[in-house]
Tab-separated table of C-alpha atoms in Angstrom:
chain	number	residue	atom	x	y	z
I	1	UNK	CA	114.378	123.015	91.017
I	2	UNK	CA	114.067	119.505	89.605
I	3	UNK	CA	110.741	118.062	88.490
I	4	UNK	CA	111.360	115.293	91.046
I	5	UNK	CA	110.943	117.846	93.826
I	6	UNK	CA	107.533	118.911	92.523
I	7	UNK	CA	106.548	115.259	92.251
I	8	UNK	CA	107.501	114.653	95.891
I	9	UNK	CA	105.418	117.649	96.914
I	10	UNK	CA	102.384	116.340	95.024
I	11	UNK	CA	102.852	112.834	96.400
I	12	UNK	CA	102.934	114.208	99.934
I	13	UNK	CA	99.472	115.614	99.253
I	14	UNK	CA	98.236	112.464	97.498
I	15	UNK	CA	100.545	109.404	97.656
I	16	UNK	CA	100.583	107.288	94.507
I	17	UNK	CA	99.779	104.201	96.581
I	18	UNK	CA	96.311	105.674	97.204
I	19	UNK	CA	95.331	105.466	93.522
I	20	UNK	CA	92.929	102.785	92.330
I	21	UNK	CA	94.338	99.652	90.687
I	22	UNK	CA	92.991	100.635	87.248
I	23	UNK	CA	94.516	104.124	87.348
I	24	UNK	CA	97.651	105.586	85.756
I	25	UNK	CA	98.673	108.426	88.058
I	26	UNK	CA	102.278	109.609	88.192
I	27	UNK	CA	104.834	110.811	85.658
I	28	UNK	CA	103.589	109.956	82.153
I	29	UNK	CA	106.127	111.729	79.939
I	30	UNK	CA	109.439	113.404	80.638
I	31	UNK	CA	112.004	112.895	83.378
I	32	UNK	CA	112.028	113.823	87.024
I	33	UNK	CA	115.697	114.759	86.659
I	34	UNK	CA	114.869	117.720	84.392
I	35	UNK	CA	115.110	121.248	85.706
I	36	UNK	CA	111.586	122.609	86.033
I	37	UNK	CA	111.073	125.869	84.142
I	38	UNK	CA	107.433	126.284	85.174
I	39	UNK	CA	104.269	124.370	86.060
I	40	UNK	CA	100.956	124.502	84.196
I	41	UNK	CA	97.950	122.999	86.007
I	42	UNK	CA	94.992	121.564	84.132
I	43	UNK	CA	92.148	119.109	84.495
I	44	UNK	CA	92.996	117.428	81.175
I	45	UNK	CA	96.287	117.208	79.299
I	46	UNK	CA	95.305	117.851	75.677
I	47	UNK	CA	97.501	118.854	72.747
I	48	UNK	CA	96.298	122.460	73.083
I	49	UNK	CA	97.285	122.472	76.756
I	50	UNK	CA	100.762	121.178	75.848
I	51	UNK	CA	101.077	123.992	73.284
I	52	UNK	CA	99.958	126.454	75.956
I	53	UNK	CA	102.662	125.115	78.281
I	54	UNK	CA	105.275	125.599	75.556
I	55	UNK	CA	104.159	129.184	74.947
I	56	UNK	CA	104.336	129.948	78.680
I	57	UNK	CA	107.741	128.278	79.180
I	58	UNK	CA	106.324	125.590	81.468
I	59	UNK	CA	107.943	122.200	80.947
I	60	UNK	CA	105.758	120.439	83.536
I	61	UNK	CA	102.022	119.951	83.027
I	62	UNK	CA	100.216	118.730	86.142
I	63	UNK	CA	96.887	117.205	85.095
I	64	UNK	CA	94.138	115.569	87.107
I	65	UNK	CA	93.221	113.067	84.393
I	66	UNK	CA	95.945	110.785	82.971
I	67	UNK	CA	96.163	111.316	79.213
I	68	UNK	CA	97.244	107.681	78.858
I	69	UNK	CA	94.650	105.494	80.529
I	70	UNK	CA	94.806	102.376	78.373
I	71	UNK	CA	97.788	100.691	76.775
I	72	UNK	CA	99.127	102.234	73.566
I	73	UNK	CA	100.323	99.880	70.822
I	74	UNK	CA	101.156	102.633	68.339
I	75	UNK	CA	101.882	106.334	68.607
I	76	UNK	CA	101.255	107.830	65.176
I	77	UNK	CA	98.934	110.722	65.949
I	78	UNK	CA	95.656	109.094	64.966
I	79	UNK	CA	93.802	110.372	68.071
I	80	UNK	CA	94.011	113.124	70.668
I	81	UNK	CA	95.972	110.962	73.119
I	82	UNK	CA	98.706	110.135	70.618
I	83	UNK	CA	98.855	113.723	69.328
I	84	UNK	CA	99.258	114.995	72.892
I	85	UNK	CA	102.033	112.517	73.681
I	86	UNK	CA	103.905	113.263	70.446
I	87	UNK	CA	103.766	117.020	71.044
I	88	UNK	CA	104.883	116.625	74.665
I	89	UNK	CA	107.826	114.359	73.834
I	90	UNK	CA	109.005	116.456	70.857
I	91	UNK	CA	109.070	119.568	73.068
I	92	UNK	CA	110.440	117.998	76.279
I	93	UNK	CA	107.234	118.571	78.234
I	94	UNK	CA	106.718	116.383	81.290
I	95	UNK	CA	103.139	115.354	82.045
I	96	UNK	CA	102.264	114.336	85.595
I	97	UNK	CA	98.816	112.956	86.487
I	98	UNK	CA	97.363	113.131	89.994
I	99	UNK	CA	94.060	111.318	89.621
I	100	UNK	CA	92.302	108.837	91.914
I	101	UNK	CA	94.996	109.310	94.556
I	102	UNK	CA	93.828	112.941	94.773
I	103	UNK	CA	90.199	111.765	94.700
I	104	UNK	CA	90.880	109.441	97.620
I	105	UNK	CA	92.422	111.835	100.148
I	106	UNK	CA	90.211	113.704	102.591
I	107	UNK	CA	91.544	117.128	101.568
I	108	UNK	CA	91.367	116.365	97.843
I	109	UNK	CA	88.964	116.726	94.924
I	110	UNK	CA	85.817	115.958	96.903
I	111	UNK	CA	86.740	118.413	99.624
I	112	UNK	CA	86.722	121.196	97.024
I	113	UNK	CA	83.197	120.183	95.986
I	114	UNK	CA	82.073	120.036	99.620
I	115	UNK	CA	83.483	123.508	100.205
I	116	UNK	CA	81.462	124.944	97.313
I	117	UNK	CA	78.315	123.429	98.825
I	118	UNK	CA	79.157	124.503	102.364
I	119	UNK	CA	79.301	121.061	103.973
I	120	UNK	CA	80.494	120.680	107.563
I	121	UNK	CA	81.791	117.680	109.520
I	122	UNK	CA	82.932	115.932	106.365
I	123	UNK	CA	84.351	112.432	106.299
I	124	UNK	CA	85.241	109.827	103.692
I	125	UNK	CA	82.144	108.027	102.411
I	126	UNK	CA	83.816	104.675	101.690
I	127	UNK	CA	87.200	104.314	103.434
I	128	UNK	CA	89.818	102.053	101.880
I	129	UNK	CA	91.060	98.968	103.658
I	130	UNK	CA	94.369	97.066	103.442
I	131	UNK	CA	96.361	100.322	103.415
I	132	UNK	CA	97.555	100.052	107.000
I	133	UNK	CA	100.375	98.073	108.557
I	134	UNK	CA	101.665	97.620	112.092
I	135	UNK	CA	105.324	97.818	113.065
I	136	UNK	CA	106.518	96.111	116.243
I	137	UNK	CA	110.034	96.646	117.526
I	138	UNK	CA	111.992	96.188	120.747
I	139	UNK	CA	114.365	98.703	122.315
I	140	UNK	CA	116.304	98.972	125.586
I	141	UNK	CA	114.021	100.628	128.138
I	142	UNK	CA	116.102	103.793	128.430
I	143	UNK	CA	116.196	104.226	124.625
I	144	UNK	CA	112.567	103.352	123.875
I	145	UNK	CA	111.360	106.967	123.899
I	146	UNK	CA	113.999	107.972	121.329
I	147	UNK	CA	113.023	105.132	118.975
I	148	UNK	CA	109.320	105.846	119.451
I	149	UNK	CA	109.773	109.564	118.736
I	150	UNK	CA	111.689	108.745	115.544
I	151	UNK	CA	108.825	106.541	114.363
I	152	UNK	CA	106.307	109.302	115.095
I	153	UNK	CA	108.429	111.852	113.229
I	154	UNK	CA	108.548	109.499	110.211
I	155	UNK	CA	104.748	109.301	110.044
I	156	UNK	CA	103.746	106.386	112.282
I	157	UNK	CA	101.089	106.408	114.982
I	158	UNK	CA	98.268	108.435	113.400
I	159	UNK	CA	94.708	107.179	113.930
I	160	UNK	CA	92.012	109.483	112.583
I	161	UNK	CA	92.236	112.796	114.446
I	162	UNK	CA	94.893	111.457	116.852
I	163	UNK	CA	98.653	111.307	116.409
I	164	UNK	CA	101.577	109.738	118.283
I	165	UNK	CA	99.527	106.631	119.090
I	166	UNK	CA	101.463	103.577	120.275
I	167	UNK	CA	101.240	100.622	122.627
I	168	UNK	CA	104.164	99.749	124.866
I	169	UNK	CA	104.897	96.759	127.076
I	170	UNK	CA	107.947	95.836	129.123
I	171	UNK	CA	109.771	92.530	128.961
I	172	UNK	CA	113.128	90.846	128.767
I	173	UNK	CA	115.013	90.277	125.547
I	174	UNK	CA	117.838	87.801	125.070
I	175	UNK	CA	120.661	87.649	122.539
I	176	UNK	CA	124.192	86.284	122.232
I	177	UNK	CA	126.653	88.394	120.224
I	178	UNK	CA	128.774	86.501	117.708
I	179	UNK	CA	132.521	86.907	117.233
I	180	UNK	CA	132.052	89.483	114.463
I	181	UNK	CA	129.435	91.488	116.359
I	182	UNK	CA	129.925	94.872	118.037
I	183	UNK	CA	127.200	94.736	120.693
I	184	UNK	CA	125.725	97.844	122.264
I	185	UNK	CA	125.474	95.880	125.527
I	186	UNK	CA	126.747	92.431	126.520
I	187	UNK	CA	129.825	90.434	125.599
I	188	UNK	CA	130.697	88.348	122.574
I	189	UNK	CA	129.886	84.691	123.042
I	190	UNK	CA	127.735	85.238	126.140
I	191	UNK	CA	123.952	85.310	126.281
I	192	UNK	CA	122.695	88.714	127.363
I	193	UNK	CA	119.387	89.467	129.060
I	194	UNK	CA	118.192	93.041	128.612
I	195	UNK	CA	115.180	94.949	129.899
I	196	UNK	CA	113.357	96.138	126.781
I	197	UNK	CA	110.160	97.809	125.698
I	198	UNK	CA	108.007	96.409	122.934
I	199	UNK	CA	106.750	99.321	120.808
I	200	UNK	CA	103.742	98.913	118.506
I	201	UNK	CA	102.630	101.560	115.992
I	202	UNK	CA	100.410	101.544	112.909
I	203	UNK	CA	101.277	103.375	109.694
I	204	UNK	CA	100.150	103.796	106.060
I	205	UNK	CA	101.844	101.086	104.006
I	206	UNK	CA	103.563	103.522	101.639
I	207	UNK	CA	105.678	104.837	104.555
I	208	UNK	CA	107.230	101.440	105.324
I	209	UNK	CA	110.773	102.012	104.045
I	210	UNK	CA	110.840	105.517	105.504
I	211	UNK	CA	109.858	104.180	108.926
I	212	UNK	CA	112.388	101.356	108.862
I	213	UNK	CA	115.198	103.775	108.034
I	214	UNK	CA	114.138	106.142	110.822
I	215	UNK	CA	113.866	103.306	113.342
I	216	UNK	CA	117.298	101.877	112.523
I	217	UNK	CA	118.911	105.315	112.637
I	218	UNK	CA	117.482	105.998	116.108
I	219	UNK	CA	117.984	102.498	117.550
I	220	UNK	CA	121.100	101.751	119.614
I	221	UNK	CA	121.309	98.076	118.628
I	222	UNK	CA	123.558	96.885	115.811
I	223	UNK	CA	120.830	94.490	114.658
I	224	UNK	CA	117.287	95.787	115.111
I	225	UNK	CA	114.535	93.233	115.658
I	226	UNK	CA	111.136	94.200	114.249
I	227	UNK	CA	107.952	92.733	112.788
I	228	UNK	CA	105.658	94.244	110.145
I	229	UNK	CA	102.069	93.030	109.923
I	230	UNK	CA	99.475	93.815	107.257
I	231	UNK	CA	96.133	95.005	108.656
I	232	UNK	CA	92.582	94.894	107.337
I	233	UNK	CA	91.606	98.056	109.232
I	234	UNK	CA	90.198	100.992	107.272
I	235	UNK	CA	92.331	104.076	106.778
I	236	UNK	CA	89.490	106.408	107.706
I	237	UNK	CA	90.781	109.552	105.992
I	238	UNK	CA	91.500	107.811	102.666
I	239	UNK	CA	88.853	106.462	100.324
I	240	UNK	CA	86.108	107.225	97.845
I	241	UNK	CA	83.562	110.019	98.091
I	242	UNK	CA	82.697	112.342	100.923
I	243	UNK	CA	79.725	112.898	103.199
I	244	UNK	CA	78.875	115.879	105.363
I	245	UNK	CA	76.101	118.137	106.586
I	246	UNK	CA	74.692	121.458	105.475
I	247	UNK	CA	74.844	124.245	108.019
I	248	UNK	CA	71.077	124.654	107.695
I	249	UNK	CA	68.499	122.160	106.508
I	250	UNK	CA	67.034	123.051	103.120
I	251	UNK	CA	64.696	121.667	100.460
I	252	UNK	CA	65.705	119.768	97.324
I	253	UNK	CA	64.913	122.598	94.912
I	254	UNK	CA	67.050	125.060	96.865
I	255	UNK	CA	69.951	122.622	96.928
I	256	UNK	CA	69.827	122.150	93.150
I	257	UNK	CA	69.738	125.931	92.691
I	258	UNK	CA	72.794	126.195	94.950
I	259	UNK	CA	74.609	123.623	92.814
I	260	UNK	CA	73.631	125.386	89.605
I	261	UNK	CA	74.884	128.756	90.839
I	262	UNK	CA	78.077	127.670	92.609
I	263	UNK	CA	79.239	125.302	89.863
I	264	UNK	CA	78.127	127.421	86.902
I	265	UNK	CA	75.881	124.643	85.610
I	266	UNK	CA	73.723	124.873	82.520
I	267	UNK	CA	71.702	121.849	83.611
I	268	UNK	CA	71.424	119.152	86.291
I	269	UNK	CA	70.153	115.642	85.596
I	270	UNK	CA	68.403	114.250	88.658
I	271	UNK	CA	65.836	111.770	89.917
I	272	UNK	CA	62.362	112.734	91.051
I	273	UNK	CA	62.202	114.754	94.250
I	274	UNK	CA	61.629	112.663	97.356
I	275	UNK	CA	59.873	115.510	99.170
I	276	UNK	CA	62.274	115.199	102.117
I	277	UNK	CA	64.323	118.000	103.610
I	278	UNK	CA	68.043	117.964	102.840
I	279	UNK	CA	70.634	117.990	105.615
I	280	UNK	CA	73.082	115.175	104.920
I	281	UNK	CA	74.840	115.297	101.546
I	282	UNK	CA	77.090	112.659	99.951
I	283	UNK	CA	79.178	113.355	96.876
I	284	UNK	CA	81.872	112.069	94.562
I	285	UNK	CA	83.574	114.037	91.804
I	286	UNK	CA	83.648	112.404	88.396
I	287	UNK	CA	82.035	109.031	87.706
I	288	UNK	CA	80.816	107.976	91.143
I	289	UNK	CA	77.643	105.948	90.725
I	290	UNK	CA	79.434	102.994	92.363
I	291	UNK	CA	79.005	104.825	95.695
I	292	UNK	CA	75.217	105.210	95.502
I	293	UNK	CA	74.532	102.364	97.941
I	294	UNK	CA	77.196	103.696	100.314
I	295	UNK	CA	75.457	107.086	100.242
I	296	UNK	CA	72.132	105.425	101.042
I	297	UNK	CA	73.641	103.369	103.860
I	298	UNK	CA	75.198	106.481	105.351
I	299	UNK	CA	71.763	108.139	105.510
I	300	UNK	CA	72.434	110.828	102.912
I	301	UNK	CA	69.438	112.786	101.661
I	302	UNK	CA	71.185	113.644	98.372
I	303	UNK	CA	73.994	112.039	96.382
I	304	UNK	CA	75.873	114.305	93.951
I	305	UNK	CA	78.133	112.848	91.277
I	306	UNK	CA	78.496	112.605	87.471
I	307	UNK	CA	78.318	110.285	84.456
I	308	UNK	CA	75.155	108.522	85.650
I	309	UNK	CA	73.607	106.220	83.019
I	310	UNK	CA	69.882	106.034	82.305
I	311	UNK	CA	69.177	102.783	84.166
I	312	UNK	CA	71.375	103.800	87.088
I	313	UNK	CA	68.946	106.577	87.966
I	314	UNK	CA	66.387	103.871	88.806
I	315	UNK	CA	68.744	102.569	91.511
I	316	UNK	CA	67.990	105.613	93.671
I	317	UNK	CA	64.578	103.938	94.212
I	318	UNK	CA	63.060	107.111	95.684
I	319	UNK	CA	65.224	106.665	98.788
I	320	UNK	CA	67.568	109.483	97.874
I	321	UNK	CA	67.810	112.382	95.438
I	322	UNK	CA	70.479	111.483	92.863
I	323	UNK	CA	71.976	114.472	91.027
I	324	UNK	CA	74.367	114.333	88.060
I	325	UNK	CA	76.143	117.679	87.672
I	326	UNK	CA	78.620	116.634	84.945
I	327	UNK	CA	82.138	115.200	85.074
I	328	UNK	CA	84.092	118.335	84.185
I	329	UNK	CA	81.778	120.506	86.227
I	330	UNK	CA	82.211	118.414	89.368
I	331	UNK	CA	86.021	118.427	89.142
I	332	UNK	CA	86.637	121.904	87.714
I	333	UNK	CA	87.962	123.292	91.001
I	334	UNK	CA	90.730	120.677	91.168
I	335	UNK	CA	92.995	123.119	89.329
I	336	UNK	CA	92.449	125.626	92.156
I	337	UNK	CA	93.285	122.958	94.723
I	338	UNK	CA	96.588	122.083	93.039
I	339	UNK	CA	97.431	125.723	92.344
I	340	UNK	CA	96.900	126.702	95.986
I	341	UNK	CA	98.936	123.734	97.227
I	342	UNK	CA	101.913	124.379	94.954
I	343	UNK	CA	101.987	128.175	95.324
I	344	UNK	CA	102.014	127.871	99.104
I	345	UNK	CA	105.134	125.720	98.882
I	346	UNK	CA	106.745	127.529	95.939
I	347	UNK	CA	105.537	131.142	96.277
I	348	UNK	CA	108.271	132.534	94.017
I	349	UNK	CA	108.074	129.927	91.268
I	350	UNK	CA	106.077	130.000	88.034
I	351	UNK	CA	102.923	128.016	88.843
I	352	UNK	CA	100.093	128.743	86.397
I	353	UNK	CA	96.541	127.534	85.756
I	354	UNK	CA	95.524	126.746	82.201
I	355	UNK	CA	93.469	129.392	80.450
I	356	UNK	CA	91.711	126.693	78.408
I	357	UNK	CA	88.398	125.017	79.086
I	358	UNK	CA	89.078	121.361	78.313
I	359	UNK	CA	85.501	120.136	78.787
I	360	UNK	CA	84.687	117.977	75.723
I	361	UNK	CA	80.925	118.153	76.479
I	362	UNK	CA	78.998	121.055	74.954
I	363	UNK	CA	75.382	122.056	75.594
I	364	UNK	CA	72.946	123.300	72.963
I	365	UNK	CA	70.540	125.636	74.764
């Protein structure tokens, strides 16, 4: 199996186009054309993790965090990033990062956190816009269903919990085949009028080329007329953070105890208790303070995230309980998510989780 195949599997789960503009997800070292000897999954790609991969005959390290996040002007081993890259390149180890694109899908990093808390009826806290497009095409009436089905099969027509969504209108198309044309209907040099259906479907932008190929393959016309429009609509199952409800209303102390037990926390930094009962919980793995106002607007009783600065705690303004559980701690189950996804698809292939704890933060108790 080529590394490219594993990459396609990961990008089906979390397309690269869903990553944030500042991110560096994707293949960082190595080549997708290499044969994959084994996969090692980790939260962070450090030099020790690369050495672990070598010892376990895994030439692909799948990490949540990109080891290269800023531009490198020199690679001489002066810091952990450069040491990691040097060791990976010298030993033909491919590093693949699946970062904010995995954060931004509904069944991604935040879903793992929600599962540990027991949240129900979860949805994206802040959906992303400008990720949707609309395709409009025209097909002979008797062939419209075939073209429409091909578009659905290629990924078009999904809106939230609904699939195979389209809008169809009937009309008359006109065209005149040229001397070099081989028309499906009509004659060269004569204008043809044909009963057609106008088919409209929406789709995630990253599927555009796939949809066009599927449409052309299924369409009877030699030249296929179509329009593609960019939309401002939200893609409701893609975006930052998550919000959901506890099965049973609880108090703030009990919720913090639940977090401490289920995430193996040594401590939780939080704002003063509001005294309100907790039912609606918003969360974001990693550094998510930018979603605090979204959590408030959504009516959350608690917002759980990490990397909150001193003055940012004031922004809760007693409206919401803000809890910082730690960056590594909030995302630690991402390795389980990726392991489960890959082993389901490749049950007989060497997919391993790192045995190392890569958390750089230590606690003196």
